[in-house]
Each structure stands twice: as C-alpha cells, then as structure tokens.
Amino acid sequence: MPTKEIDRKIAVIFATDVVNYSKHMEIDESETVKSLRFYEKILKGLFKKYNGNLFNSGGDSFLAEFVSAVDAVECAVEFQKKIKTSNASSSTKVTLEFRIGINTGDVIKEKGNLLGEGVNIAARLEALALAGGISVSKSVFDYVKGKTKHQFNDLGIQKVKQNEFHAFDIVLDPSQKRSLKPKQSIGLITMLAVGILVLVIGVFSFYLNDGTEIKNAEQIIAESDRPMVLVMPFENRSGNKSDDQLSSGMTDIIISSLASHPRLLVQSSSTSNFIKKKGMSDQEIKNEYYVNYILRGYNQVSGEKIRTTVELSDVVKNKIVWTDKFDFKLNDIFEIQDTISEKVLEKLQIKLTLGESFDDDRKYFKDPENWQRFLKANPLFLSMSLEGVKEAGKLFETIFETEPNNPVVLSMYAWYFTAEANVGLRDWNIGKDMIETAKRAVKYGPDLSDANSLLATLMAKNPKEFPEYSEEELVETARKYAINSSDLNPTGIISILSAANSLFIVGLYDQAVENYEKALKVAPHPPGNVKLNYALALTYLKEYEKAYKLASELSENEQYFGGSQMGALGIRAFIDMEKGRSNDAKKVAERILEIDSSINFKKLRRSMKTFIIMDRSFMEKLSITLEKAGIDP
C-alpha cells in the first residue's frame, strides 16, 4: 500500500498561554475558569478580525494559524492591550496575563492540526516572552518591519530547551525593554570551587535569615516574631543500612527548604546531629537553643515503596501539634519533601507568600515563580545526589530562559558547576566560563555580597585568567571585591562566611577573622569545616591559644569526625611545634598516621583547607614544621 504523502506548508503560528495558570486555579478554580472564558472570547473575536484560525487549544493555551505575519502581530498587540485595559478596570474577579510567541516556518498539516518545528519555535518564543508581552522570531520581524509602527527589541540568539532561534520583543511600553544574551554555556570548573562548595553546602543548612545586627541566639529570638525550628535527623526504621542516605537527605533538604523562608529561624543540621548524640530532652533543647518547635520523622522502606511519618512538637506548650504519614515512591520524594515543609509552615500559621522581603535577594527576580524555583533548586543541588543535581539543573534552566542575567542565580549557578562534577555529570577542570559567570553576577548585581566574594576568590586564585590587570591591579581589585562582600551584607550567614574566605585569600586576615567570629555567634555548632577555616586563620595570625582550642574541639569531638578532624590534628601538631612542645606534636602526628598511614603533607594540607592561604612562605614553614613533627613532605 503506498504511503500517504506528508502535507507540508509555510504558516505563521501564533502561540499564547496564561501566566501562572495553575497557581490561579489553586486559589480560586471557579473564578479562574470564568476569567479564562472571558479572555478566550476576546481572543477568538480577534482571530476572526485578523483572519486567524485556531487549530489547537489546551485549556489555558491557544495555537492559531495566520496567513499574514502582519495580521498575527497586530492581533497579538491588540489582544495584549485589551487584556491590560480589562485588568485595570477589574471587570473580572481573577485577572490573568498572557504571553505570546509568533513564528513563521514549515509545518505539517495532520487531521486539522499543525505540527513541526514551525509550531515548536512559536511555543518556545511564547515561553521566552514577558508576562503581558510578545516575542517573535527573526523571520516574523523581517516580514513586518517597516509595515507596522511597533517598536522591536533585538534579543539576539536564544536557546530554549533544544531549539535555538533569533528573537525579538515587541515593546508595548518602556518597562518591557530588556536585554537578554544567549544562555551561558557551562564550561571548565576550578578545583578551588570544590573546597569553597564544601563551605557553601555546610553553611546553607544553618542560614538564619535575620536582618538585625549579629547578636547571641537569645537576643535574636527575643527581638523576633519568628519561631525557631529544629529538624531532628530523620530515622531509618527499615533495618537496611543502605536507606540511611535517604533519611539524611530528606532531613537536609527539609532544613534548607524551611530556612529559605523569611519568617522562620532554623537550626543547622550539624546542631541537630549534635543534639541527637548528646541525647538532650525537649526542655533542654528549648532552654539551650531557644527552640519553639521540633520536627521529627522516620522512614520505612519496602522495595520501591516508602512511608514517612512526621511529628511536629510545640516544646513551649509541651504538646504535639501535628502528625501525619506519607506513602510514596522514590520518584515522588521531592514533592513529599515540599509537602512536609508546606505543612509545617501551615501549622505555624505562616503563609507561603512572596509578599515579604527575603534579605535583598528577591528584588533581583522579575518573575515570582522563578524565585520559588530558585528556593527549591538550592537545597536540591546541595543534597549532592545525582537526582537532586539533575532536578536543580532543570529549575536553573527554566529561570535562565527569562532571567539570564539574574545575579543571585548566576552567583549560585557557579557553585552548581561543582555539584555537577561531584556527581559525575561533567569533568573537573578550570576555565573562563565559570569566571565569566562570576563577572556577570557582579555586573548585574554589584551590591550582591555573594557575587563579590566569588569573584574576589577567583581573581586571587586564577590570576592568569585576568590578563587585563597588572599583578598589583589584580590584588587591589580582588581586595576591593572581598571588602565589598563583607560590607554589603554583614548579617547573612552564608555571606559572612563566603566573605571571610575571600578576605583571607586576598590577604586581609584580620577582617576575615572578624567574619568567622560573627558567624559563630549565631551558629555555635556549625559544620566542622567552618571552625577549621577559622582555626587556620587564627593560626596564620599566630593567635595560637584560640586556634589550638578550636582545633582540639574539632579533633576530639566525634561530631566532626572526618576531614575536619584530620585538618584540626594538623593544626595542633604545627602549633605544638611552634610552642616548643615537640613531644606533643609527634604524638599528634602519630595519631594522624594511625588514621591514614599513607598521609603526607600534600594530602594533609587538603584536609587543613590551606587552599585559602596564598602566602608561600607560610606554606613552606608549615611543611617544614610538620616534617619535623613526623609528617613526610
């Protein structure tokens, strides 16, 4: 039987979709549908006026074919103007906004529907468009330029998902004038970022969103109407050791998710682990950590099925305020974690709204949905699981489709490079792309602390990538960015610690120590690497007594077992030698060798986090001194 020929033609495709439709439906389904029908009537009337043919619709989305590109553009402009007028007059209870994309190209006609790349590009243009805006392809622009009075804004080559195209905005009012560049490609990654990412991962979970001066915990709670929440480590009750990671990951992501909310203070995961090991009672927790609520949970795994049971306790009133269980499969874990976080906020009578300020970060987001995506992406990629990193990548890509120059996202996206490498999605290398991302973050967010500290660090550690500066100019510029990072946001925990590292790297040691001390006033039980960095800074400044006390706590407390413990032992051995306690130093060195018989200074310096020290003379002294204690160079 002969194959039926494919029916192809060139057509002008008009694609439109409602902005935040699902959100409107969740708030008021009935009124949202009524409003949609009202706007749909307007749209269909305009299709008839401009000779457009509606060939597909999917609830809140509409696809139409036009013979004339000029007619399609005029139809789109009139529709957006009518929508704006209607919304201003409040003729409907729920006001909706639309995005529109227009393309002309080859399409396939099949059973009354149109398919193919011509339609796909129109849909991608619609996704690229601003809320209440219109984006068109270059082919449409070429047809209509000079034939309409509208102003066009050239966006250049854009890539949305798998489609790449040259796009233009129709500027309906000055507020729609924007500058988009092609999505930043991810290139080579610096090994330095690995060390700093460890800091970011550890710090993120104890980010207390306080806008006042750094004070002790009691003062912060007393002056705040925000409750302090402690999320205890979720228990694995499956009897299978391999399921421990699931429980640990859920704990960390829920902590990060709650900590992202500006109406909460959330204790760090390291604090909850510390409390668990000490076996503290609820009243002891309340009295020592000023906690109002404790969230506990445990998981049971059977094959692909998971049951999570959670319990929220009000430790001030000494009663359980909420308990629930969730049955799900592993693929649904992110949704369940979101649900648990939302339920906690609901029980604490905290509304999930973006109307409140979240430090200064939210001001950089044009689309509230992108803000929500950003909050969700951070704990996902900081979980360092393959699934979490992949899911975070999708969220970052969606944000960059409409906000490619958002400095908050760019700054965090640099850390995301290292997360991808950590889970095997890309190679570890260093290159210009990461540095260019940091430059863009500072360019579009000059008052963003994290962006400044990131660029300062990269400049100090990779001078060859900045040939436009002389050696003296590079040091001076890096120091300027490091100082900015400290001055711009002196109360945000992540910013304080990022600033501390960058200040140390550029040689501003006293200021770095000040930042470490500020952070520890808010979070007395941070991840081990934070105290280790602080101890190293004190060691460099020859404040040996304070440094030795910190290093001893790290090396003797099993809470910090691992890399931080090894690094702390190295600091102890060095200080013992400096203070003339050679016998003690040799005993510490012997302990280091018991932990790792193959250790040498090259390996030990990684555990000691010496990547933040640029002073070669100090590094030589450190190597020689530890060699005398018994550590091979």
PDB file of C-alpha atoms in Angstrom, residues 411-581:
ATOM      1  CA  SER A 411      26.224  33.507  41.735  1.00  0.00           C
ATOM      2  CA  MET A 412      24.704  30.247  42.958  1.00  0.00           C
ATOM      3  CA  TYR A 413      24.939  28.706  39.476  1.00  0.00           C
ATOM      4  CA  ALA A 414      28.736  28.858  39.714  1.00  0.00           C
ATOM      5  CA  TRP A 415      28.568  26.501  42.705  1.00  0.00           C
ATOM      6  CA  TYR A 416      26.190  24.309  40.743  1.00  0.00           C
ATOM      7  CA  PHE A 417      29.011  23.609  38.251  1.00  0.00           C
ATOM      8  CA  THR A 418      30.940  21.882  41.021  1.00  0.00           C
ATOM      9  CA  ALA A 419      27.879  19.928  42.142  1.00  0.00           C
ATOM     10  CA  GLU A 420      27.514  18.537  38.609  1.00  0.00           C
ATOM     11  CA  ALA A 421      31.152  17.490  38.601  1.00  0.00           C
ATOM     12  CA  ASN A 422      30.810  15.970  42.055  1.00  0.00           C
ATOM     13  CA  VAL A 423      28.057  13.588  40.885  1.00  0.00           C
ATOM     14  CA  GLY A 424      29.821  12.777  37.601  1.00  0.00           C
ATOM     15  CA  LEU A 425      27.783  14.896  35.192  1.00  0.00           C
ATOM     16  CA  ARG A 426      30.878  16.771  33.957  1.00  0.00           C
ATOM     17  CA  ASP A 427      34.677  16.817  34.256  1.00  0.00           C
ATOM     18  CA  TRP A 428      36.697  18.738  36.840  1.00  0.00           C
ATOM     19  CA  ASN A 429      38.577  21.487  35.008  1.00  0.00           C
ATOM     20  CA  ILE A 430      39.145  25.214  35.237  1.00  0.00           C
ATOM     21  CA  GLY A 431      38.154  27.624  32.517  1.00  0.00           C
ATOM     22  CA  LYS A 432      36.826  31.001  31.581  1.00  0.00           C
ATOM     23  CA  ASP A 433      33.136  30.142  31.670  1.00  0.00           C
ATOM     24  CA  MET A 434      32.937  29.984  35.451  1.00  0.00           C
ATOM     25  CA  ILE A 435      34.864  33.232  35.784  1.00  0.00           C
ATOM     26  CA  GLU A 436      32.643  34.897  33.190  1.00  0.00           C
ATOM     27  CA  THR A 437      29.613  33.769  35.197  1.00  0.00           C
ATOM     28  CA  ALA A 438      31.078  35.408  38.316  1.00  0.00           C
ATOM     29  CA  LYS A 439      31.796  38.612  36.363  1.00  0.00           C
ATOM     30  CA  ARG A 440      28.220  38.673  35.104  1.00  0.00           C
ATOM     31  CA  ALA A 441      26.905  38.169  38.643  1.00  0.00           C
ATOM     32  CA  VAL A 442      28.843  41.240  39.839  1.00  0.00           C
ATOM     33  CA  LYS A 443      27.964  43.251  36.737  1.00  0.00           C
ATOM     34  CA  TYR A 444      24.225  42.756  37.187  1.00  0.00           C
ATOM     35  CA  GLY A 445      24.358  42.672  40.987  1.00  0.00           C
ATOM     36  CA  PRO A 446      27.139  44.996  42.163  1.00  0.00           C
ATOM     37  CA  ASP A 447      25.532  45.171  45.610  1.00  0.00           C
ATOM     38  CA  LEU A 448      25.277  41.379  45.977  1.00  0.00           C
ATOM     39  CA  SER A 449      27.660  40.106  48.658  1.00  0.00           C
ATOM     40  CA  ASP A 450      27.976  36.511  47.419  1.00  0.00           C
ATOM     41  CA  ALA A 451      28.809  37.593  43.869  1.00  0.00           C
ATOM     42  CA  ASN A 452      31.584  39.882  45.103  1.00  0.00           C
ATOM     43  CA  SER A 453      33.169  37.216  47.309  1.00  0.00           C
ATOM     44  CA  LEU A 454      33.040  34.674  44.475  1.00  0.00           C
ATOM     45  CA  LEU A 455      34.785  36.990  42.004  1.00  0.00           C
ATOM     46  CA  ALA A 456      37.388  38.050  44.597  1.00  0.00           C
ATOM     47  CA  THR A 457      38.264  34.415  45.244  1.00  0.00           C
ATOM     48  CA  LEU A 458      38.538  33.507  41.564  1.00  0.00           C
ATOM     49  CA  MET A 459      40.706  36.547  40.836  1.00  0.00           C
ATOM     50  CA  ALA A 460      43.117  35.721  43.647  1.00  0.00           C
ATOM     51  CA  LYS A 461      43.441  32.040  42.773  1.00  0.00           C
ATOM     52  CA  ASN A 462      43.456  32.302  38.966  1.00  0.00           C
ATOM     53  CA  PRO A 463      45.461  35.427  38.010  1.00  0.00           C
ATOM     54  CA  LYS A 464      46.262  34.104  34.511  1.00  0.00           C
ATOM     55  CA  GLU A 465      42.560  34.270  33.643  1.00  0.00           C
ATOM     56  CA  PHE A 466      42.613  38.063  34.180  1.00  0.00           C
ATOM     57  CA  PRO A 467      45.250  39.327  31.705  1.00  0.00           C
ATOM     58  CA  GLU A 468      43.619  42.768  31.617  1.00  0.00           C
ATOM     59  CA  TYR A 469      45.122  43.525  35.061  1.00  0.00           C
ATOM     60  CA  SER A 470      48.702  44.007  36.161  1.00  0.00           C
ATOM     61  CA  GLU A 471      49.741  41.996  39.232  1.00  0.00           C
ATOM     62  CA  GLU A 472      49.258  44.964  41.559  1.00  0.00           C
ATOM     63  CA  GLU A 473      45.941  45.938  39.973  1.00  0.00           C
ATOM     64  CA  LEU A 474      44.666  42.382  40.283  1.00  0.00           C
ATOM     65  CA  VAL A 475      45.440  42.217  44.008  1.00  0.00           C
ATOM     66  CA  GLU A 476      43.875  45.628  44.582  1.00  0.00           C
ATOM     67  CA  THR A 477      40.733  44.734  42.599  1.00  0.00           C
ATOM     68  CA  ALA A 478      40.326  41.348  44.289  1.00  0.00           C
ATOM     69  CA  ARG A 479      40.617  43.019  47.682  1.00  0.00           C
ATOM     70  CA  LYS A 480      38.005  45.583  46.674  1.00  0.00           C
ATOM     71  CA  TYR A 481      35.523  42.819  45.836  1.00  0.00           C
ATOM     72  CA  ALA A 482      36.361  40.925  49.060  1.00  0.00           C
ATOM     73  CA  ILE A 483      35.772  44.050  51.172  1.00  0.00           C
ATOM     74  CA  ASN A 484      32.529  44.679  49.314  1.00  0.00           C
ATOM     75  CA  SER A 485      31.376  41.169  50.103  1.00  0.00           C
ATOM     76  CA  SER A 486      31.843  41.835  53.808  1.00  0.00           C
ATOM     77  CA  ASP A 487      30.345  45.340  53.835  1.00  0.00           C
ATOM     78  CA  LEU A 488      27.302  44.661  51.662  1.00  0.00           C
ATOM     79  CA  ASN A 489      25.626  42.003  53.809  1.00  0.00           C
ATOM     80  CA  PRO A 490      27.194  41.814  57.286  1.00  0.00           C
ATOM     81  CA  THR A 491      24.337  39.771  58.786  1.00  0.00           C
ATOM     82  CA  GLY A 492      23.702  36.932  56.332  1.00  0.00           C
ATOM     83  CA  ILE A 493      25.462  33.770  57.485  1.00  0.00           C
ATOM     84  CA  ILE A 494      26.383  32.460  54.040  1.00  0.00           C
ATOM     85  CA  SER A 495      27.637  35.885  53.045  1.00  0.00           C
ATOM     86  CA  ILE A 496      29.670  36.269  56.231  1.00  0.00           C
ATOM     87  CA  LEU A 497      31.498  33.006  55.687  1.00  0.00           C
ATOM     88  CA  SER A 498      31.975  33.500  51.959  1.00  0.00           C
ATOM     89  CA  ALA A 499      33.352  36.950  52.723  1.00  0.00           C
ATOM     90  CA  ALA A 500      35.631  35.532  55.405  1.00  0.00           C
ATOM     91  CA  ASN A 501      37.190  33.092  52.944  1.00  0.00           C
ATOM     92  CA  SER A 502      37.644  35.684  50.209  1.00  0.00           C
ATOM     93  CA  LEU A 503      39.140  38.184  52.674  1.00  0.00           C
ATOM     94  CA  PHE A 504      41.595  35.522  53.845  1.00  0.00           C
ATOM     95  CA  ILE A 505      42.549  34.598  50.282  1.00  0.00           C
ATOM     96  CA  VAL A 506      43.336  38.198  49.323  1.00  0.00           C
ATOM     97  CA  GLY A 507      45.424  38.682  52.467  1.00  0.00           C
ATOM     98  CA  LEU A 508      43.006  40.679  54.658  1.00  0.00           C
ATOM     99  CA  TYR A 509      43.369  38.284  57.564  1.00  0.00           C
ATOM    100  CA  ASP A 510      42.107  40.376  60.489  1.00  0.00           C
ATOM    101  CA  GLN A 511      38.870  41.171  58.646  1.00  0.00           C
ATOM    102  CA  ALA A 512      38.459  37.501  57.782  1.00  0.00           C
ATOM    103  CA  VAL A 513      38.687  36.531  61.444  1.00  0.00           C
ATOM    104  CA  GLU A 514      36.053  39.148  62.322  1.00  0.00           C
ATOM    105  CA  ASN A 515      33.661  37.486  59.880  1.00  0.00           C
ATOM    106  CA  TYR A 516      34.292  33.995  61.288  1.00  0.00           C
ATOM    107  CA  GLU A 517      33.629  35.274  64.801  1.00  0.00           C
ATOM    108  CA  LYS A 518      30.366  36.925  63.703  1.00  0.00           C
ATOM    109  CA  ALA A 519      29.154  33.668  62.181  1.00  0.00           C
ATOM    110  CA  LEU A 520      29.917  31.600  65.274  1.00  0.00           C
ATOM    111  CA  LYS A 521      27.895  33.958  67.468  1.00  0.00           C
ATOM    112  CA  VAL A 522      24.788  32.972  65.530  1.00  0.00           C
ATOM    113  CA  ALA A 523      25.600  29.301  64.886  1.00  0.00           C
ATOM    114  CA  PRO A 524      27.711  27.860  67.707  1.00  0.00           C
ATOM    115  CA  HIS A 525      27.621  24.339  66.215  1.00  0.00           C
ATOM    116  CA  PRO A 526      28.372  24.846  62.504  1.00  0.00           C
ATOM    117  CA  PRO A 527      29.799  22.181  60.186  1.00  0.00           C
ATOM    118  CA  GLY A 528      33.370  21.287  61.083  1.00  0.00           C
ATOM    119  CA  ASN A 529      34.966  22.957  58.089  1.00  0.00           C
ATOM    120  CA  VAL A 530      33.768  26.378  59.274  1.00  0.00           C
ATOM    121  CA  LYS A 531      35.590  26.066  62.596  1.00  0.00           C
ATOM    122  CA  LEU A 532      38.555  24.553  60.780  1.00  0.00           C
ATOM    123  CA  ASN A 533      38.852  27.575  58.469  1.00  0.00           C
ATOM    124  CA  TYR A 534      38.567  29.870  61.466  1.00  0.00           C
ATOM    125  CA  ALA A 535      41.266  27.918  63.348  1.00  0.00           C
ATOM    126  CA  LEU A 536      43.539  28.101  60.311  1.00  0.00           C
ATOM    127  CA  ALA A 537      43.041  31.871  60.079  1.00  0.00           C
ATOM    128  CA  LEU A 538      43.919  32.251  63.752  1.00  0.00           C
ATOM    129  CA  THR A 539      46.971  30.033  63.271  1.00  0.00           C
ATOM    130  CA  TYR A 540      48.205  32.226  60.428  1.00  0.00           C
ATOM    131  CA  LEU A 541      47.790  35.312  62.641  1.00  0.00           C
ATOM    132  CA  LYS A 542      49.713  33.494  65.422  1.00  0.00           C
ATOM    133  CA  GLU A 543      46.734  33.605  67.779  1.00  0.00           C
ATOM    134  CA  TYR A 544      47.799  30.150  68.854  1.00  0.00           C
ATOM    135  CA  GLU A 545      45.795  29.811  72.067  1.00  0.00           C
ATOM    136  CA  LYS A 546      42.411  30.391  70.406  1.00  0.00           C
ATOM    137  CA  ALA A 547      43.394  28.342  67.355  1.00  0.00           C
ATOM    138  CA  TYR A 548      44.549  25.396  69.477  1.00  0.00           C
ATOM    139  CA  LYS A 549      41.318  25.396  71.485  1.00  0.00           C
ATOM    140  CA  LEU A 550      39.245  25.242  68.292  1.00  0.00           C
ATOM    141  CA  ALA A 551      41.454  22.573  66.754  1.00  0.00           C
ATOM    142  CA  SER A 552      41.261  20.454  69.903  1.00  0.00           C
ATOM    143  CA  GLU A 553      37.468  20.630  69.921  1.00  0.00           C
ATOM    144  CA  LEU A 554      37.368  19.552  66.293  1.00  0.00           C
ATOM    145  CA  SER A 555      39.820  16.677  66.703  1.00  0.00           C
ATOM    146  CA  GLU A 556      38.328  15.293  69.933  1.00  0.00           C
ATOM    147  CA  ASN A 557      34.603  15.683  69.241  1.00  0.00           C
ATOM    148  CA  GLU A 558      33.256  12.745  67.247  1.00  0.00           C
ATOM    149  CA  GLN A 559      30.638  15.064  65.754  1.00  0.00           C
ATOM    150  CA  TYR A 560      33.417  16.356  63.494  1.00  0.00           C
ATOM    151  CA  PHE A 561      34.994  13.035  62.592  1.00  0.00           C
ATOM    152  CA  GLY A 562      36.460  13.004  59.094  1.00  0.00           C
ATOM    153  CA  GLY A 563      38.338  15.605  57.059  1.00  0.00           C
ATOM    154  CA  SER A 564      37.827  18.348  59.623  1.00  0.00           C
ATOM    155  CA  GLN A 565      39.254  16.129  62.346  1.00  0.00           C
ATOM    156  CA  MET A 566      42.368  15.355  60.296  1.00  0.00           C
ATOM    157  CA  GLY A 567      42.893  19.010  59.439  1.00  0.00           C
ATOM    158  CA  ALA A 568      42.474  20.019  63.076  1.00  0.00           C
ATOM    159  CA  LEU A 569      45.138  17.500  64.117  1.00  0.00           C
ATOM    160  CA  GLY A 570      47.500  19.053  61.573  1.00  0.00           C
ATOM    161  CA  ILE A 571      46.934  22.497  63.101  1.00  0.00           C
ATOM    162  CA  ARG A 572      47.540  21.093  66.581  1.00  0.00           C
ATOM    163  CA  ALA A 573      50.801  19.467  65.528  1.00  0.00           C
ATOM    164  CA  PHE A 574      52.023  22.715  63.957  1.00  0.00           C
ATOM    165  CA  ILE A 575      51.122  24.843  66.991  1.00  0.00           C
ATOM    166  CA  ASP A 576      52.694  22.307  69.368  1.00  0.00           C
ATOM    167  CA  MET A 577      55.948  22.594  67.405  1.00  0.00           C
ATOM    168  CA  GLU A 578      55.749  26.403  67.350  1.00  0.00           C
ATOM    169  CA  LYS A 579      55.240  26.491  71.109  1.00  0.00           C
ATOM    170  CA  GLY A 580      58.163  24.143  71.758  1.00  0.00           C
ATOM    171  CA  ARG A 581      56.026  21.109  72.588  1.00  0.00           C
TER     172      ARG A 581
END
